[in-house]
Structures are given as C-alpha cells and as structure tokens.
Coordinates of C-alpha atoms and ligand atoms in Angstrom, one line a residue:
Chain A
M169 CA 67.4 86.9 137.0
K170 CA 66.2 90.5 136.6
L171 CA 66.3 93.1 139.3
T172 CA 64.1 96.1 140.0
E173 CA 64.4 98.4 142.9
R174 CA 62.4 101.2 144.4
E175 CA 62.0 103.3 147.5
Q176 CA 58.7 103.3 149.3
D177 CA 58.1 105.2 152.6
G178 CA 61.9 105.3 153.2
V179 CA 62.3 101.6 152.6
I180 CA 64.4 100.2 149.8
V181 CA 62.4 97.4 148.1
L182 CA 64.5 95.0 146.0
E183 CA 62.6 92.8 143.6
P184 CA 64.7 90.1 142.0
K185 CA 62.8 88.0 139.4
G186 CA 63.7 84.5 138.0
K187 CA 66.3 82.2 139.5
I188 CA 69.2 83.4 141.8
M189 CA 71.8 80.8 140.9
G190 CA 75.2 82.6 141.0
G191 CA 77.2 84.3 138.3
P192 CA 76.7 87.8 136.9
D193 CA 73.0 87.9 137.8
A194 CA 73.6 87.2 141.4
S195 CA 76.4 89.8 141.5
L196 CA 73.9 92.3 140.4
L197 CA 71.7 91.7 143.5
H198 CA 74.8 91.8 145.8
D199 CA 76.1 95.0 144.2
K200 CA 72.8 96.8 144.3
L201 CA 72.2 95.8 147.9
Y202 CA 75.6 97.1 148.9
E203 CA 75.3 100.2 146.9
F204 CA 72.3 101.2 149.0
I205 CA 74.0 100.1 152.2
E206 CA 76.9 102.4 151.3
Q207 CA 74.4 105.2 150.8
D208 CA 73.5 104.7 154.4
K209 CA 70.1 103.2 153.7
K210 CA 68.9 101.2 156.7
K211 CA 65.6 99.7 155.9
F212 CA 65.3 97.0 153.2
V213 CA 62.7 94.6 152.0
V214 CA 63.5 91.8 149.5
D215 CA 60.4 90.9 147.7
L216 CA 60.7 87.2 146.6
K217 CA 57.3 87.0 144.9
D218 CA 58.8 86.3 141.4
V219 CA 61.8 84.3 142.5
E220 CA 61.3 80.8 141.2
W221 CA 64.2 79.4 143.2
M222 CA 67.6 80.3 144.7
N223 CA 70.6 78.4 145.8
S224 CA 73.3 79.0 148.5
T225 CA 74.6 82.0 146.5
G226 CA 71.3 83.7 146.8
L227 CA 71.0 82.8 150.5
G228 CA 74.5 84.0 151.0
I229 CA 73.8 87.4 149.5
I230 CA 70.7 87.9 151.6
I231 CA 72.3 86.7 154.9
S232 CA 75.3 88.9 154.2
G233 CA 73.1 92.0 153.7
F234 CA 71.1 91.0 156.8
T235 CA 74.1 90.7 159.1
T236 CA 75.8 93.8 157.7
L237 CA 72.7 95.9 158.2
R238 CA 72.0 94.4 161.7
N239 CA 75.5 95.5 162.7
S240 CA 74.7 99.1 161.8
D241 CA 71.2 99.5 163.2
G242 CA 69.6 98.6 159.9
K243 CA 67.2 95.8 159.0
L244 CA 66.6 93.5 156.0
K245 CA 63.2 91.8 155.9
L246 CA 61.7 89.4 153.4
A247 CA 58.3 89.5 151.7
N248 CA 56.3 86.9 149.7
V249 CA 58.6 84.0 150.4
T250 CA 57.5 81.3 147.9
E251 CA 57.2 77.6 148.8
K252 CA 60.5 76.4 147.4
I253 CA 62.4 79.2 149.1
Q254 CA 60.6 78.6 152.4
S255 CA 61.6 75.0 152.4
L256 CA 65.2 76.1 151.7
L257 CA 65.1 78.4 154.6
V258 CA 63.7 75.6 156.8
I259 CA 66.5 73.2 155.7
T260 CA 69.2 75.7 156.4
K261 CA 67.5 76.9 159.7
L262 CA 67.4 80.4 158.4
Q263 CA 63.6 80.7 158.7
G264 CA 64.1 81.7 162.3
V265 CA 66.6 84.4 161.4
F266 CA 64.6 86.4 158.9
E267 CA 61.5 88.4 159.6
A268 CA 59.1 87.4 156.7
F269 CA 55.8 89.0 155.7
D270 CA 52.9 88.1 153.4
S271 CA 53.2 91.3 151.4
V272 CA 55.6 94.2 150.8
D273 CA 53.2 96.6 152.4
E274 CA 53.1 94.6 155.6
A275 CA 56.9 94.4 155.6
I276 CA 57.1 98.2 155.1
Q277 CA 54.5 98.8 157.8
S278 CA 56.5 96.7 160.3
F279 CA 59.3 99.2 160.2
N280 CA 57.0 101.7 162.0
E281 CA 56.1 99.3 164.9
Chain B
M48 CA 81.8 84.1 124.9
K49 CA 82.4 80.5 123.7
E50 CA 79.4 78.3 123.0
P51 CA 78.6 75.4 125.2
V52 CA 79.1 72.0 123.5
I53 CA 76.1 69.7 123.7
K54 CA 76.4 66.0 122.8
G55 CA 73.3 63.9 123.5
N56 CA 72.6 64.2 127.3
T57 CA 75.9 66.0 128.1
I58 CA 76.7 69.7 128.1
I59 CA 80.3 70.9 128.3
V60 CA 81.0 74.6 129.1
P61 CA 84.2 76.7 129.8
S62 CA 84.7 77.0 133.5
S63 CA 82.8 80.2 134.1
L64 CA 79.7 81.1 136.0
E65 CA 78.4 82.9 132.9
Y66 CA 77.3 79.4 131.7
L67 CA 75.1 78.6 134.7
T68 CA 72.0 79.5 132.8
N69 CA 72.9 77.5 129.7
I70 CA 73.4 74.4 132.0
D71 CA 70.1 75.1 133.8
D72 CA 68.1 75.5 130.5
F73 CA 69.6 72.2 129.2
I74 CA 69.0 70.2 132.4
E75 CA 65.5 71.5 133.0
G76 CA 64.6 70.8 129.3
I77 CA 65.6 67.2 129.6
L78 CA 63.9 66.8 133.0
R79 CA 60.7 68.1 131.5
G80 CA 61.1 65.5 128.7
F81 CA 61.3 62.8 131.5
G82 CA 58.0 64.0 132.7
T83 CA 59.4 65.3 136.0
D84 CA 57.1 67.5 138.2
D85 CA 57.9 71.1 138.8
S86 CA 59.0 70.7 142.4
A87 CA 61.5 67.9 141.6
I88 CA 62.8 69.9 138.6
A89 CA 63.5 72.8 141.0
D90 CA 65.2 70.5 143.5
I91 CA 67.4 69.0 140.9
A92 CA 68.1 72.3 139.1
I93 CA 69.1 73.9 142.4
S94 CA 71.5 71.0 143.2
V95 CA 73.1 71.1 139.7
S96 CA 73.6 74.9 140.1
E97 CA 75.3 74.3 143.5
L98 CA 77.7 71.7 142.1
V99 CA 78.5 73.7 138.9
N100 CA 79.2 76.8 141.1
N101 CA 81.6 74.6 143.2
S102 CA 83.3 73.0 140.2
V103 CA 84.0 76.4 138.7
S104 CA 85.1 78.2 141.9
H105 CA 86.6 75.4 144.0
G106 CA 87.4 72.6 141.5
N107 CA 88.7 74.5 138.5
K108 CA 89.5 77.6 140.5
A109 CA 87.9 79.8 137.9
S110 CA 90.5 79.2 135.2
E111 CA 88.5 79.5 132.0
D112 CA 90.7 77.2 130.0
K113 CA 89.3 74.3 132.1
T114 CA 85.8 72.9 131.5
V115 CA 82.8 71.7 133.5
S116 CA 80.7 68.9 132.1
V117 CA 77.2 67.9 133.2
S118 CA 75.5 64.7 132.0
I119 CA 71.9 63.6 132.8
D120 CA 70.3 60.2 132.5
K121 CA 67.3 58.3 133.7
K122 CA 68.0 54.8 135.2
G123 CA 64.7 53.2 136.3
S124 CA 62.9 55.8 138.4
D125 CA 66.2 57.6 139.2
V126 CA 67.5 60.8 137.6
V127 CA 71.3 60.4 137.6
I128 CA 73.5 63.5 137.0
V129 CA 77.2 63.5 136.8
I130 CA 79.2 66.8 137.1
E131 CA 82.9 66.7 136.2
D132 CA 85.7 69.3 136.8
Q133 CA 89.5 69.2 136.6
G134 CA 90.2 69.9 140.2
D135 CA 91.4 67.9 143.2
G136 CA 88.0 67.0 144.6
F137 CA 86.9 67.0 148.2
D138 CA 85.5 64.8 150.9
P139 CA 81.8 65.6 151.5
E140 CA 82.0 64.1 155.0
E141 CA 84.6 66.7 156.0
I142 CA 82.5 69.7 155.3
S143 CA 81.4 71.6 158.4
N144 CA 77.8 71.7 159.4
P145 CA 76.1 74.9 158.2
L146 CA 73.5 74.5 161.0
D147 CA 76.0 74.8 163.8
E148 CA 75.5 77.9 165.8
A149 CA 78.9 79.3 164.7
N150 CA 78.1 78.8 161.0
L151 CA 74.4 79.7 160.9
L152 CA 74.9 83.3 159.8
K153 CA 77.9 82.8 157.5
D154 CA 77.7 83.9 153.9
S155 CA 78.8 80.6 152.5
G156 CA 79.1 76.9 153.3
R157 CA 75.6 75.7 152.5
G158 CA 75.9 74.3 149.0
I159 CA 76.7 70.7 149.6
F160 CA 74.4 70.5 152.6
I161 CA 71.5 71.8 150.4
V162 CA 72.4 69.2 147.6
K163 CA 72.4 66.4 150.2
S164 CA 69.0 67.6 151.5
L165 CA 67.3 67.9 148.1
M166 CA 68.8 64.8 146.4
D167 CA 68.7 61.1 147.5
S168 CA 72.4 60.7 147.2
L169 CA 75.7 62.5 146.5
E170 CA 79.0 60.7 145.7
V171 CA 82.4 62.2 144.9
N172 CA 85.0 60.3 142.9
K173 CA 88.5 60.9 141.6
T174 CA 88.9 60.5 137.9
E175 CA 91.9 60.5 135.6
T176 CA 91.2 64.1 134.7
G177 CA 89.9 65.5 138.0
T178 CA 86.7 64.9 140.0
S179 CA 83.3 63.6 139.3
I180 CA 80.2 64.2 141.4
I181 CA 77.2 61.9 141.0
I182 CA 73.8 62.9 142.3
K183 CA 70.6 60.8 142.2
K184 CA 67.0 61.5 142.8
A185 CA 64.0 59.2 142.3
I186 CA 61.2 60.9 140.4
A187 CA 57.6 59.7 140.1
Ligands
ATP312 N1 84.1 70.6 143.0 C1 84.8 70.8 144.1 N2 86.2 70.7 144.1 C2 86.9 71.0 145.2 N3 86.4 71.4 146.4 C3 85.1 71.4 146.5 C4 84.2 71.2 145.4 N4 83.0 71.3 145.8 C5 83.0 71.7 147.1 N5 84.3 71.8 147.5 C6 84.8 72.1 148.9 O1 83.7 71.9 149.8 C7 83.4 73.1 150.5 C8 82.0 73.3 150.8 O2 81.2 73.5 149.6 P1 79.8 74.2 149.7 O3 79.2 74.3 148.3 O4 79.0 73.4 150.7 O5 80.1 75.6 150.3 P2 80.8 76.9 149.6 O6 80.8 76.6 148.1 O7 82.0 77.2 150.3 O8 79.7 78.0 149.9 P3 78.3 78.2 149.2 O9 78.0 77.0 148.4 O10 77.3 78.3 150.4 O11 78.3 79.4 148.5 C9 84.0 74.2 149.6 O12 84.4 75.4 150.4 C10 85.2 73.5 149.0 O13 86.3 73.5 149.9
MG313 MG1 79.1 76.0 147.0

C-alpha cells in the first residue's frame, strides 16, 4: 500500500493505493489519519479508487477514524468504493454506516450541504 | 529482516506482520497458476491475510522467534489452504457476532467472520506444535 494525502477546500483527502492488509502499511494509514485528527481537522474523505482490496484491519482503521471524528463533530466519508470493498461493507453491515460518493468532488461538495 | 522460506507450495515466515506481502505475493502467484479468476483470488487473499494477521497477533502473540506457515493446494475443484501457528488456538463458534448492534462500530472482531463469508469452509485444529486453520473454496 502507498498513501498520498492532500487538502482540498478544507477537506483532507487520503488516497491509499494497493492492498490494505495490516502491518506497517496499514499503520501508515492509521497514523496519518490520526495525525490530521490531532491537528483538529474535521472533514475527511478516503478515496478508495486505487485500493484493490482491504481486510478487517483496513475496515478497523476507517471505522475507528469515523467514530472518533463523529464524537468530535467531524466527519469521514468514502469516495470511489470499488466492487470488492463494497461487498465487504455489505457483508459486515457497514455500508449503512458510511456515506459514500461516486467521486471525491461529490464527497467534498457534500460537506457544504 | 530474515527471508521467508519457500518449499514447494509452502511458505514459512517469522511471526511478524512485515511478511504479509511476501505471503500475499506467494499465494496470489500460485492461485494465478491454478487459473483462478481475479474475484476469487481477492477473496482467498483477503482470507489468508486475515488468518496470518491472527496467527501473528493472537496465536504467536507477536514473538518473532515463532513462525507462521501457509500451504496451498488444489484438490479437485477446491483450493485448500492451511495456516499454522504455535499458539493455543480458538473456537470459531465462540466468536461474537460483529453484526450485533453492540459490535457494529467496533474497531476489530470482523476477521474470522469475513473469512467465513468469503470461503466455503473454515476449520481449526490443534496440532502437536500449535494450531492449524484450514480454509477451502471451490474455484471454477
Ligand atoms: N490463530 C489464532 N490463535 C488464537 N486465537 C485466535 C486466532 N485467530 C483468532 N483468534 C481469536 O479469535 C478472535 C476473533 O478473531 P477475528 O480475526 O475475528 O477478530 P480480531 O482479530 O480480534 O479483529 P480484526 O480481525 O477485526 O482486526 C480473536 O480476538 C482471538 O481471540
Ligand atoms: Mg483478526
């Protein structure tokens, strides 16, 4: 997994690429997410376009960020959920928990509504 | 970092999550050799990654002098994978349901549930040296 991050219109966009399977790569995503949360950033989009698959470690990181932010008036949303990850979200009943958008721009836009 | 040991269809690694990608490359390579389609490769690779994470963290309790071994075979139309660690094992029936309201937003507790959903079967056995977990999935 590789990770890039950027800020667009006040929203932190995290773009992991590859497979989120645990170990040092997954820690990178966790640590980056929490680094921004500690900087008091409130709006996050995780762009999953280039994530081939993830496992419970990846889901755990995203859900943890989601709940931490929700408890402090922040929000974490998903963009470009691929088929494999969508079916994982369905299996684990998390698809009803996350707001998911077909593009990063739509996800960012949704923070203004 | 020590090198993984590969013997035929078996890979043995020191008990550390640093080796997850080595195991994934190995397993996906063999599955491709079996002619497995991409979707089934992903399901099996996700399941193996779950079980290796567990063997390192829960089974071997992250002590790096222990090892995790993963073997893969094809029996008829079934892909059969055996993951072994040196821990005390667990009863997969005893694991709490991650879909329960009280568990839905927890950070962890989904691994075995995901494996059971993606694979046709999961079996946990005690061995002389620890625990072996056998998962199977029919591929086209
Ligand atoms: N190889 C193993 N050896 C010993 N105990 C295990 C093993 N695999 C799983 N377990 C036990 O089963 C429980 C459930 O495992 P599962 O993978 O479903 O969740 P988790 O590892 O706790 O969290 P997650 O996988 O979501 O990060 C573990 O907490 C552990 O107690
Ligand atoms: Mg697990």
